[in-house]
């Protein structure tokens, strides 16, 4: 069965599609601007993977040599911030000179913009083998859905 839609209906459908595309473009530009922001002086930025499934967002962050007590996670409306400090290990023997030193030490900071509605109370984080895995369950967007409200009779 095909539903016949008039010209005004097609215009509304096209306007809705255009609005959704502009919203996605704005989100992508916002994420790019966040990624370009300059890090704190002396801070390093850990590598991050952000993956989306049907019901959650998974963030993987490489923080080798950092314990869970050295990491802080702050989640607010539209972004998640992962920060902390990786301490230099104490020297066991006298080193005459470093021939090569490529590992990062000191403060680290990473901000990941979120364009999804997240269930904060169900969020979980786990640190395993130098990789921090943050699981952010999505909340189904209820805008535009119809809800029936029962009427009590007195």
mmCIF file of C-alpha atoms in Angstrom:
data_model
loop_
_atom_site.group_PDB
_atom_site.id
_atom_site.type_symbol
_atom_site.label_atom_id
_atom_site.label_comp_id
_atom_site.label_asym_id
_atom_site.label_seq_id
_atom_site.Cartn_x
_atom_site.Cartn_y
_atom_site.Cartn_z
ATOM 1 C CA UNK A 1 0.000 0.000 0.000
ATOM 2 C CA UNK A 2 1.485 3.350 -1.073
ATOM 3 C CA UNK A 3 0.494 6.492 0.772
ATOM 4 C CA UNK A 4 -0.101 9.512 -1.445
ATOM 5 C CA UNK A 5 1.725 12.587 -0.110
ATOM 6 C CA UNK A 6 1.022 16.087 -1.407
ATOM 7 C CA UNK A 7 3.587 18.766 -2.260
ATOM 8 C CA UNK A 8 3.480 20.267 1.234
ATOM 9 C CA UNK A 9 4.143 16.825 2.758
ATOM 10 C CA UNK A 10 7.166 16.285 0.504
ATOM 11 C CA UNK A 11 8.525 19.708 1.465
ATOM 12 C CA UNK A 12 8.190 18.843 5.161
ATOM 13 C CA UNK A 13 9.961 15.512 4.646
ATOM 14 C CA UNK A 14 12.775 17.183 2.725
ATOM 15 C CA UNK A 15 13.063 19.922 5.367
ATOM 16 C CA UNK A 16 13.315 17.274 8.104
ATOM 17 C CA UNK A 17 16.090 15.476 6.178
ATOM 18 C CA UNK A 18 17.960 18.733 5.657
ATOM 19 C CA UNK A 19 17.667 19.580 9.366
ATOM 20 C CA UNK A 20 19.096 16.157 10.319
ATOM 21 C CA UNK A 21 22.011 16.564 7.882
ATOM 22 C CA UNK A 22 22.823 20.045 9.236
ATOM 23 C CA UNK A 23 22.737 18.656 12.785
ATOM 24 C CA UNK A 24 25.203 15.897 11.858
ATOM 25 C CA UNK A 25 27.476 18.394 10.096
ATOM 26 C CA UNK A 26 27.440 20.647 13.159
ATOM 27 C CA UNK A 27 28.391 17.679 15.381
ATOM 28 C CA UNK A 28 31.302 16.722 13.138
ATOM 29 C CA UNK A 29 32.584 20.324 13.051
ATOM 30 C CA UNK A 30 32.258 20.576 16.835
ATOM 31 C CA UNK A 31 34.276 17.355 17.265
ATOM 32 C CA UNK A 32 36.984 18.653 14.911
ATOM 33 C CA UNK A 33 37.223 21.913 16.861
ATOM 34 C CA UNK A 34 37.565 19.986 20.155
ATOM 35 C CA UNK A 35 40.327 17.821 18.658
ATOM 36 C CA UNK A 36 42.253 20.907 17.505
ATOM 37 C CA UNK A 37 42.247 22.549 20.937
ATOM 38 C CA UNK A 38 45.739 22.945 22.378
ATOM 39 C CA UNK A 39 46.678 20.606 25.237
ATOM 40 C CA UNK A 40 47.875 21.840 28.605
ATOM 41 C CA UNK A 41 51.549 22.853 28.800
ATOM 42 C CA UNK A 42 53.689 19.747 29.306
ATOM 43 C CA UNK A 43 50.707 17.416 28.900
ATOM 44 C CA UNK A 44 50.542 14.512 26.493
ATOM 45 C CA UNK A 45 47.487 13.231 24.693
ATOM 46 C CA UNK A 46 46.754 9.479 24.751
ATOM 47 C CA UNK A 47 45.506 7.716 21.614
ATOM 48 C CA UNK A 48 41.732 7.131 21.541
ATOM 49 C CA UNK A 49 39.331 4.915 19.583
ATOM 50 C CA UNK A 50 35.602 5.750 19.676
ATOM 51 C CA UNK A 51 33.205 3.065 18.427
ATOM 52 C CA UNK A 52 29.420 3.071 18.222
ATOM 53 C CA UNK A 53 27.159 0.035 18.519
ATOM 54 C CA UNK A 54 23.375 -0.028 18.327
ATOM 55 C CA UNK A 55 23.028 0.512 22.077
ATOM 56 C CA UNK A 56 26.321 1.971 23.345
ATOM 57 C CA UNK A 57 29.437 4.037 22.720
ATOM 58 C CA UNK A 58 32.770 2.363 23.505
ATOM 59 C CA UNK A 59 35.881 4.453 24.071
ATOM 60 C CA UNK A 60 39.329 2.821 24.217
ATOM 61 C CA UNK A 61 42.243 4.913 25.476
ATOM 62 C CA UNK A 62 45.882 3.813 25.503
ATOM 63 C CA UNK A 63 47.440 4.670 28.872
ATOM 64 C CA UNK A 64 50.341 2.215 29.326
ATOM 65 C CA UNK A 65 52.058 2.324 32.695
ATOM 66 C CA UNK A 66 49.210 4.248 34.340
ATOM 67 C CA UNK A 67 47.277 2.724 37.244
ATOM 68 C CA UNK A 68 43.543 3.186 37.768
ATOM 69 C CA UNK A 69 44.208 5.455 40.758
ATOM 70 C CA UNK A 70 46.099 7.885 38.495
ATOM 71 C CA UNK A 71 43.175 8.305 36.051
ATOM 72 C CA UNK A 72 40.144 10.576 36.416
ATOM 73 C CA UNK A 73 37.050 10.505 34.201
ATOM 74 C CA UNK A 74 34.651 13.468 34.084
ATOM 75 C CA UNK A 75 31.414 13.169 32.131
ATOM 76 C CA UNK A 76 29.154 16.136 31.481
ATOM 77 C CA UNK A 77 26.397 16.951 28.985
ATOM 78 C CA UNK A 78 28.230 16.847 25.670
ATOM 79 C CA UNK A 79 31.761 15.593 26.390
ATOM 80 C CA UNK A 80 33.829 13.162 28.407
ATOM 81 C CA UNK A 81 37.237 14.170 29.765
ATOM 82 C CA UNK A 82 39.900 11.630 30.689
ATOM 83 C CA UNK A 83 42.873 13.053 32.564
ATOM 84 C CA UNK A 84 45.546 12.139 35.061
ATOM 85 C CA UNK A 85 49.268 11.849 35.513
ATOM 86 C CA UNK A 86 51.832 9.183 34.637
ATOM 87 C CA UNK A 87 54.683 9.316 37.120
ATOM 88 C CA UNK A 88 58.261 8.587 36.103
ATOM 89 C CA UNK A 89 59.493 5.431 37.704
ATOM 90 C CA UNK A 90 62.271 5.748 40.221
ATOM 91 C CA UNK A 91 65.781 5.062 38.984
ATOM 92 C CA UNK A 92 67.195 1.814 40.409
ATOM 93 C CA UNK A 93 70.766 2.389 39.315
ATOM 94 C CA UNK A 94 72.835 5.370 38.329
ATOM 95 C CA UNK A 95 72.223 6.241 34.682
ATOM 96 C CA UNK A 96 75.092 8.019 32.982
ATOM 97 C CA UNK A 97 72.974 9.261 30.074
ATOM 98 C CA UNK A 98 69.763 8.458 28.201
ATOM 99 C CA UNK A 99 70.415 7.145 24.720
ATOM 100 C CA UNK A 100 66.760 7.261 23.784
ATOM 101 C CA UNK A 101 63.641 8.303 25.681
ATOM 102 C CA UNK A 102 60.377 8.194 23.697
ATOM 103 C CA UNK A 103 57.809 7.356 26.370
ATOM 104 C CA UNK A 104 55.486 10.031 27.718
ATOM 105 C CA UNK A 105 55.411 11.062 31.365
ATOM 106 C CA UNK A 106 53.601 13.742 33.264
ATOM 107 C CA UNK A 107 50.041 14.964 32.959
ATOM 108 C CA UNK A 108 47.722 13.727 30.240
ATOM 109 C CA UNK A 109 44.375 15.020 29.081
ATOM 110 C CA UNK A 110 41.878 13.919 26.445
ATOM 111 C CA UNK A 111 38.417 15.305 25.703
ATOM 112 C CA UNK A 112 36.001 13.306 23.547
ATOM 113 C CA UNK A 113 32.851 15.127 22.386
ATOM 114 C CA UNK A 114 29.619 13.148 22.732
ATOM 115 C CA UNK A 115 26.742 13.690 20.335
ATOM 116 C CA UNK A 116 24.607 10.945 21.843
ATOM 117 C CA UNK A 117 22.336 10.920 24.871
ATOM 118 C CA UNK A 118 24.173 8.780 27.434
ATOM 119 C CA UNK A 119 22.933 6.911 30.508
ATOM 120 C CA UNK A 120 25.388 8.233 33.101
ATOM 121 C CA UNK A 121 24.299 5.859 35.882
ATOM 122 C CA UNK A 122 25.014 2.769 33.709
ATOM 123 C CA UNK A 123 28.439 3.939 32.480
ATOM 124 C CA UNK A 124 31.331 1.568 33.251
ATOM 125 C CA UNK A 125 35.117 1.852 32.953
ATOM 126 C CA UNK A 126 37.759 -0.860 33.076
ATOM 127 C CA UNK A 127 41.564 -0.690 32.868
ATOM 128 C CA UNK A 128 43.221 -3.773 31.409
ATOM 129 C CA UNK A 129 46.734 -4.177 29.936
ATOM 130 C CA UNK A 130 47.297 -0.441 29.603
ATOM 131 C CA UNK A 131 44.003 0.191 27.785
ATOM 132 C CA UNK A 132 41.134 2.027 29.468
ATOM 133 C CA UNK A 133 37.754 0.852 28.139
ATOM 134 C CA UNK A 134 34.778 3.116 28.839
ATOM 135 C CA UNK A 135 31.319 1.728 28.028
ATOM 136 C CA UNK A 136 28.646 4.439 27.639
ATOM 137 C CA UNK A 137 25.114 3.040 27.145
ATOM 138 C CA UNK A 138 22.945 5.185 24.878
ATOM 139 C CA UNK A 139 19.485 6.353 25.843
ATOM 140 C CA UNK A 140 16.931 5.938 23.102
ATOM 141 C CA UNK A 141 15.904 9.328 21.759
ATOM 142 C CA UNK A 142 12.257 9.788 22.638
ATOM 143 C CA UNK A 143 11.585 12.946 20.653
ATOM 144 C CA UNK A 144 8.741 12.513 18.225
ATOM 145 C CA UNK A 145 7.478 9.342 19.921
ATOM 146 C CA UNK A 146 3.898 9.122 21.066
ATOM 147 C CA UNK A 147 3.219 8.147 24.663
ATOM 148 C CA UNK A 148 -0.191 7.177 25.933
ATOM 149 C CA UNK A 149 -1.080 8.676 29.289
ATOM 150 C CA UNK A 150 -3.746 6.827 31.243
ATOM 151 C CA UNK A 151 -6.582 8.890 32.695
ATOM 152 C CA UNK A 152 -7.759 7.944 36.166
ATOM 153 C CA UNK A 153 -11.478 8.163 36.830
ATOM 154 C CA UNK A 154 -12.572 9.584 40.179
#
